[in-house]
mmCIF file of C-alpha atoms in Angstrom:
data_model
loop_
_atom_site.group_PDB
_atom_site.id
_atom_site.type_symbol
_atom_site.label_atom_id
_atom_site.label_comp_id
_atom_site.label_asym_id
_atom_site.label_seq_id
_atom_site.Cartn_x
_atom_site.Cartn_y
_atom_site.Cartn_z
ATOM 1 C CA GLN A 1 133.587 -133.074 -172.510
ATOM 2 C CA SER A 2 131.776 -130.248 -172.553
ATOM 3 C CA ALA A 3 128.212 -130.199 -171.043
ATOM 4 C CA LEU A 4 125.092 -129.968 -173.271
ATOM 5 C CA THR A 5 123.383 -127.048 -173.742
ATOM 6 C CA GLN A 6 119.791 -126.518 -172.633
ATOM 7 C CA PRO A 7 117.883 -123.214 -171.862
ATOM 8 C CA ARG A 8 118.365 -121.947 -168.729
ATOM 9 C CA SER A 9 114.262 -121.778 -168.031
ATOM 10 C CA VAL A 10 111.173 -122.371 -169.600
ATOM 11 C CA SER A 11 107.584 -121.461 -168.352
ATOM 12 C CA GLY A 12 104.153 -122.466 -169.116
ATOM 13 C CA SER A 13 100.755 -122.007 -167.648
ATOM 14 C CA PRO A 14 98.879 -125.026 -166.321
ATOM 15 C CA GLY A 15 97.628 -127.312 -169.349
ATOM 16 C CA GLN A 16 100.033 -125.648 -171.958
ATOM 17 C CA SER A 17 102.696 -127.726 -173.242
ATOM 18 C CA VAL A 18 106.538 -126.762 -173.063
ATOM 19 C CA THR A 19 109.615 -127.959 -174.714
ATOM 20 C CA ILE A 20 112.986 -128.234 -173.374
ATOM 21 C CA SER A 21 116.162 -128.835 -176.104
ATOM 22 C CA CYS A 22 119.284 -130.326 -175.367
ATOM 23 C CA THR A 23 121.904 -129.536 -177.911
ATOM 24 C CA GLY A 24 125.258 -131.743 -178.451
ATOM 25 C CA THR A 25 127.505 -133.165 -181.057
ATOM 26 C CA SER A 26 127.970 -135.813 -183.367
ATOM 27 C CA SER A 27 130.260 -137.500 -180.631
ATOM 28 C CA ASP A 28 127.124 -137.565 -177.990
ATOM 29 C CA VAL A 29 123.666 -136.906 -178.538
ATOM 30 C CA GLY A 30 123.836 -137.133 -182.649
ATOM 31 C CA GLY A 31 125.864 -140.314 -182.313
ATOM 32 C CA TYR A 32 123.759 -142.698 -180.112
ATOM 33 C CA ASN A 33 120.053 -143.070 -179.279
ATOM 34 C CA TYR A 34 121.048 -143.133 -175.638
ATOM 35 C CA VAL A 35 119.683 -139.738 -174.401
ATOM 36 C CA SER A 36 118.057 -139.619 -171.109
ATOM 37 C CA TRP A 37 115.961 -137.166 -169.301
ATOM 38 C CA TYR A 38 115.969 -136.415 -165.678
ATOM 39 C CA GLN A 39 113.506 -134.476 -163.205
ATOM 40 C CA GLN A 40 114.710 -133.122 -159.923
ATOM 41 C CA HIS A 41 112.801 -131.459 -157.561
ATOM 42 C CA PRO A 42 114.529 -129.400 -154.722
ATOM 43 C CA GLY A 43 116.849 -131.136 -152.438
ATOM 44 C CA LYS A 44 115.818 -134.418 -153.795
ATOM 45 C CA ALA A 45 117.449 -137.269 -156.062
ATOM 46 C CA PRO A 46 117.070 -136.943 -160.018
ATOM 47 C CA LYS A 47 114.491 -139.164 -161.269
ATOM 48 C CA LEU A 48 114.684 -140.921 -164.669
ATOM 49 C CA MET A 49 111.570 -139.833 -166.663
ATOM 50 C CA ILE A 50 112.832 -140.693 -170.548
ATOM 51 C CA SER A 51 115.600 -143.168 -171.686
ATOM 52 C CA ASP A 52 116.961 -144.301 -174.975
ATOM 53 C CA VAL A 53 115.466 -140.639 -176.800
ATOM 54 C CA ASN A 54 111.755 -141.737 -176.193
ATOM 55 C CA LYS A 55 111.012 -144.687 -174.067
ATOM 56 C CA ARG A 56 109.131 -143.942 -170.872
ATOM 57 C CA PRO A 57 109.855 -146.049 -167.558
ATOM 58 C CA SER A 58 107.042 -147.313 -166.015
ATOM 59 C CA GLY A 59 105.055 -144.584 -163.740
ATOM 60 C CA VAL A 60 105.900 -141.682 -165.687
ATOM 61 C CA PRO A 61 103.038 -140.015 -166.979
ATOM 62 C CA ASP A 62 102.530 -140.169 -170.565
ATOM 63 C CA ARG A 63 102.499 -136.254 -170.806
ATOM 64 C CA PHE A 64 106.308 -136.536 -170.771
ATOM 65 C CA SER A 65 107.809 -137.290 -174.280
ATOM 66 C CA GLY A 66 111.252 -137.203 -175.981
ATOM 67 C CA SER A 67 112.321 -136.991 -179.524
ATOM 68 C CA LYS A 68 115.976 -136.351 -181.163
ATOM 69 C CA SER A 69 116.798 -134.676 -184.453
ATOM 70 C CA GLY A 70 120.570 -134.326 -185.587
ATOM 71 C CA ASN A 71 122.557 -133.220 -182.619
ATOM 72 C CA THR A 72 119.522 -131.800 -180.638
ATOM 73 C CA ALA A 73 117.232 -133.597 -178.402
ATOM 74 C CA SER A 74 113.988 -132.691 -176.777
ATOM 75 C CA LEU A 75 111.677 -133.099 -173.872
ATOM 76 C CA THR A 76 108.112 -131.949 -174.240
ATOM 77 C CA ILE A 77 105.717 -131.892 -171.432
ATOM 78 C CA SER A 78 102.271 -131.577 -172.578
ATOM 79 C CA GLY A 79 99.249 -130.445 -170.289
ATOM 80 C CA LEU A 80 101.537 -128.949 -167.502
ATOM 81 C CA GLN A 81 100.842 -129.573 -164.083
ATOM 82 C CA ALA A 82 102.374 -127.916 -160.919
ATOM 83 C CA GLU A 83 104.062 -130.905 -160.070
ATOM 84 C CA ASP A 84 106.226 -130.318 -163.207
ATOM 85 C CA GLU A 85 107.760 -127.250 -161.686
ATOM 86 C CA ALA A 86 111.323 -128.557 -161.363
ATOM 87 C CA ASP A 87 114.963 -128.710 -162.727
ATOM 88 C CA TYR A 88 115.306 -131.012 -165.905
ATOM 89 C CA TYR A 89 118.694 -132.661 -167.385
ATOM 90 C CA CYS A 90 119.179 -134.035 -170.440
ATOM 91 C CA CYS A 91 121.992 -136.927 -170.374
ATOM 92 C CA SER A 92 124.065 -138.556 -173.440
ATOM 93 C CA TYR A 93 126.273 -141.526 -173.702
ATOM 94 C CA THR A 94 129.429 -140.216 -175.743
ATOM 95 C CA ASP A 95 131.853 -142.027 -177.972
ATOM 96 C CA THR A 96 134.373 -141.916 -174.958
ATOM 97 C CA TYR A 97 132.317 -144.586 -173.274
ATOM 98 C CA THR A 98 131.319 -141.901 -170.835
ATOM 99 C CA PHE A 99 128.157 -139.644 -170.217
ATOM 100 C CA VAL A 100 127.795 -136.064 -170.229
ATOM 101 C CA PHE A 101 124.954 -134.220 -168.485
ATOM 102 C CA GLY A 102 123.050 -130.954 -169.898
ATOM 103 C CA THR A 103 123.427 -127.400 -168.294
ATOM 104 C CA GLY A 104 119.893 -128.036 -166.835
ATOM 105 C CA THR A 105 116.700 -126.256 -167.356
ATOM 106 C CA LYS A 106 114.476 -124.939 -164.801
ATOM 107 C CA VAL A 107 110.544 -125.280 -165.512
ATOM 108 C CA THR A 108 108.048 -122.976 -163.912
ATOM 109 C CA VAL A 109 104.490 -123.521 -163.762
ATOM 110 C CA LEU A 110 103.014 -119.752 -164.046
ATOM 111 C CA GLN B 1 111.927 -152.457 -153.155
ATOM 112 C CA VAL B 2 115.244 -151.108 -154.915
ATOM 113 C CA GLN B 3 117.385 -148.799 -152.308
ATOM 114 C CA LEU B 4 120.536 -147.489 -152.704
ATOM 115 C CA VAL B 5 122.232 -145.720 -149.629
ATOM 116 C CA GLU B 6 125.559 -143.901 -149.975
ATOM 117 C CA SER B 7 127.886 -142.855 -146.948
ATOM 118 C CA GLY B 8 131.397 -141.822 -146.280
ATOM 119 C CA GLY B 9 130.826 -138.164 -146.968
ATOM 120 C CA GLY B 10 132.412 -135.428 -144.825
ATOM 121 C CA VAL B 11 134.713 -132.585 -144.660
ATOM 122 C CA VAL B 12 138.177 -133.312 -145.685
ATOM 123 C CA GLN B 13 141.422 -130.928 -146.433
ATOM 124 C CA PRO B 14 142.788 -130.556 -150.141
ATOM 125 C CA GLY B 15 144.979 -133.335 -151.265
ATOM 126 C CA ARG B 16 143.574 -135.780 -148.466
ATOM 127 C CA SER B 17 141.345 -139.028 -149.516
ATOM 128 C CA LEU B 18 138.134 -140.526 -148.788
ATOM 129 C CA ARG B 19 136.128 -143.297 -149.779
ATOM 130 C CA LEU B 20 132.369 -143.210 -150.503
ATOM 131 C CA SER B 21 130.214 -146.732 -150.162
ATOM 132 C CA CYS B 22 126.890 -147.175 -151.980
ATOM 133 C CA ALA B 23 124.708 -150.151 -150.093
ATOM 134 C CA ALA B 24 122.375 -151.567 -152.495
ATOM 135 C CA SER B 25 119.205 -153.583 -151.666
ATOM 136 C CA GLY B 26 115.922 -154.828 -153.115
ATOM 137 C CA PHE B 27 117.996 -156.152 -156.392
ATOM 138 C CA THR B 28 120.907 -158.169 -157.530
ATOM 139 C CA LEU B 29 123.748 -155.858 -157.763
ATOM 140 C CA SER B 30 125.685 -158.159 -160.263
ATOM 141 C CA SER B 31 122.980 -157.865 -163.208
ATOM 142 C CA TYR B 32 123.554 -153.888 -163.267
ATOM 143 C CA ALA B 33 126.108 -151.470 -164.316
ATOM 144 C CA MET B 34 126.688 -148.856 -161.572
ATOM 145 C CA HIS B 35 127.624 -144.931 -161.749
ATOM 146 C CA TRP B 36 128.692 -142.109 -159.496
ATOM 147 C CA VAL B 37 127.181 -138.563 -160.754
ATOM 148 C CA ARG B 38 127.959 -135.444 -158.474
ATOM 149 C CA GLN B 39 126.267 -132.193 -158.143
ATOM 150 C CA ALA B 40 128.114 -129.245 -156.645
ATOM 151 C CA PRO B 41 126.161 -126.902 -154.542
ATOM 152 C CA GLY B 42 123.931 -124.879 -156.162
ATOM 153 C CA LYS B 43 124.998 -126.452 -159.579
ATOM 154 C CA GLY B 44 124.257 -129.074 -162.187
ATOM 155 C CA LEU B 45 124.387 -132.878 -162.590
ATOM 156 C CA GLU B 46 127.920 -133.984 -163.380
ATOM 157 C CA TRP B 47 128.355 -137.511 -164.289
ATOM 158 C CA VAL B 48 131.607 -139.205 -162.715
ATOM 159 C CA ALA B 49 132.151 -142.684 -163.471
ATOM 160 C CA VAL B 50 130.901 -145.912 -164.252
ATOM 161 C CA ILE B 51 131.566 -149.629 -163.621
ATOM 162 C CA SER B 52 130.197 -152.531 -165.577
ATOM 163 C CA TYR B 53 128.001 -155.429 -163.769
ATOM 164 C CA ASP B 54 131.325 -157.284 -163.128
ATOM 165 C CA GLY B 55 133.669 -154.816 -162.361
ATOM 166 C CA SER B 56 135.554 -155.501 -165.568
ATOM 167 C CA ASN B 57 135.187 -152.186 -167.358
ATOM 168 C CA LYS B 58 135.253 -148.848 -165.536
ATOM 169 C CA TYR B 59 135.460 -145.301 -167.384
ATOM 170 C CA TYR B 60 135.504 -141.742 -165.644
ATOM 171 C CA VAL B 61 135.025 -138.166 -166.622
ATOM 172 C CA ASP B 62 138.568 -136.441 -167.386
ATOM 173 C CA SER B 63 138.729 -134.183 -164.451
ATOM 174 C CA VAL B 64 138.956 -137.316 -161.850
ATOM 175 C CA LYS B 65 141.089 -139.662 -163.983
ATOM 176 C CA GLY B 66 143.960 -140.547 -161.959
ATOM 177 C CA ARG B 67 142.736 -139.584 -158.647
ATOM 178 C CA LEU B 68 139.188 -141.512 -158.189
ATOM 179 C CA THR B 69 138.755 -145.144 -158.518
ATOM 180 C CA ILE B 70 135.086 -146.594 -158.797
ATOM 181 C CA SER B 71 135.104 -150.153 -157.525
ATOM 182 C CA ARG B 72 132.335 -153.064 -156.501
ATOM 183 C CA ASP B 73 132.028 -156.147 -154.356
ATOM 184 C CA ASN B 74 128.806 -157.999 -155.510
ATOM 185 C CA SER B 75 129.132 -160.433 -152.879
ATOM 186 C CA LYS B 76 128.707 -157.422 -150.231
ATOM 187 C CA ASN B 77 126.163 -155.747 -152.310
ATOM 188 C CA LYS B 78 128.240 -152.295 -152.105
ATOM 189 C CA LEU B 79 129.783 -150.063 -154.681
ATOM 190 C CA TYR B 80 132.635 -147.606 -153.698
ATOM 191 C CA VAL B 81 134.665 -145.013 -154.894
ATOM 192 C CA GLN B 82 138.047 -143.862 -153.560
ATOM 193 C CA MET B 83 138.865 -140.487 -153.815
ATOM 194 C CA ASN B 84 142.439 -139.164 -153.598
ATOM 195 C CA SER B 85 144.213 -136.165 -154.037
ATOM 196 C CA LEU B 86 140.957 -134.253 -153.303
ATOM 197 C CA ARG B 87 140.775 -130.818 -154.481
ATOM 198 C CA THR B 88 138.092 -127.800 -153.639
ATOM 199 C CA GLU B 89 136.289 -128.287 -156.925
ATOM 200 C CA ASP B 90 135.142 -131.942 -156.014
ATOM 201 C CA THR B 91 133.099 -130.810 -153.362
ATOM 202 C CA ALA B 92 129.513 -132.033 -154.130
ATOM 203 C CA VAL B 93 126.990 -134.246 -153.265
ATOM 204 C CA TYR B 94 127.839 -137.515 -154.457
ATOM 205 C CA TYR B 95 125.200 -139.898 -155.814
ATOM 206 C CA CYS B 96 125.223 -143.458 -156.623
ATOM 207 C CA ALA B 97 123.117 -144.750 -159.268
ATOM 208 C CA ARG B 98 121.942 -147.938 -160.941
ATOM 209 C CA GLY B 99 122.021 -148.681 -164.706
ATOM 210 C CA THR B 100 119.007 -149.801 -166.352
ATOM 211 C CA SER B 101 120.815 -153.211 -167.407
ATOM 212 C CA THR B 102 124.355 -154.840 -167.703
ATOM 213 C CA TRP B 103 125.501 -152.267 -170.476
ATOM 214 C CA VAL B 104 127.555 -149.290 -169.088
ATOM 215 C CA GLN B 105 125.542 -146.947 -171.600
ATOM 216 C CA SER B 106 122.400 -147.730 -169.999
ATOM 217 C CA PRO B 107 120.782 -144.466 -168.336
ATOM 218 C CA PHE B 108 120.262 -144.397 -164.391
ATOM 219 C CA ASP B 109 116.965 -145.654 -163.200
ATOM 220 C CA TYR B 110 117.468 -145.582 -159.116
ATOM 221 C CA TRP B 111 119.136 -142.975 -157.526
ATOM 222 C CA GLY B 112 120.532 -142.816 -153.798
ATOM 223 C CA GLN B 113 119.606 -139.931 -151.633
ATOM 224 C CA GLY B 114 123.192 -138.472 -151.782
ATOM 225 C CA THR B 115 126.122 -137.700 -149.604
ATOM 226 C CA LEU B 116 128.025 -134.707 -149.252
ATOM 227 C CA VAL B 117 131.479 -134.221 -149.907
ATOM 228 C CA THR B 118 133.102 -130.959 -148.630
ATOM 229 C CA VAL B 119 136.809 -130.203 -149.297
ATOM 230 C CA PHE B 120 137.991 -127.366 -147.329
ATOM 231 C CA SER B 121 141.098 -125.912 -146.013
#
């Protein structure tokens, strides 16, 4: 199972919006609405930010949103803040009852 | 509050075995699917295995099939992974993570702090 494809890095100024793409196949991202997104700060455990393509867990700011079109999912961070600087990973359930993570994207707040 | 605490990591030679544990508290373990996820030093996340809420279903990433076994003891609030025939490429921080429901396809809402496994000759 190959990792989902994410851009290596994205950046934006405070207050701007950034979007991270996550491209898979019809066997994972395109086949199920079980795409989730995780934020990871250096040396810390990952944190669930979005589940089931576009659901925000309690406590996650509403500036984080998710969507999907075909085999590509996206995470958008609106109104970028300094604390949003971190690594972000998408993850999808697959047709072999397993999960696959994306390659990871480093978000830099300029 | 929900807590997951991994233990059992360490330095081990290639070909040897290791068992990791994850102690769960603050919730009823038997109501959730549980996962192991690993992260090699400086690398991305890799999903390793999932076990259903009652232990009846287990699924693994291809690279560990036949070498790693996930298990759980709901009466002890513990999750385990038995790692045999370890390889240098198994070197990673291993996280246990809780699924959001009994369904194995549910995402991971709580994570432990991780335990480091180093396979080194």
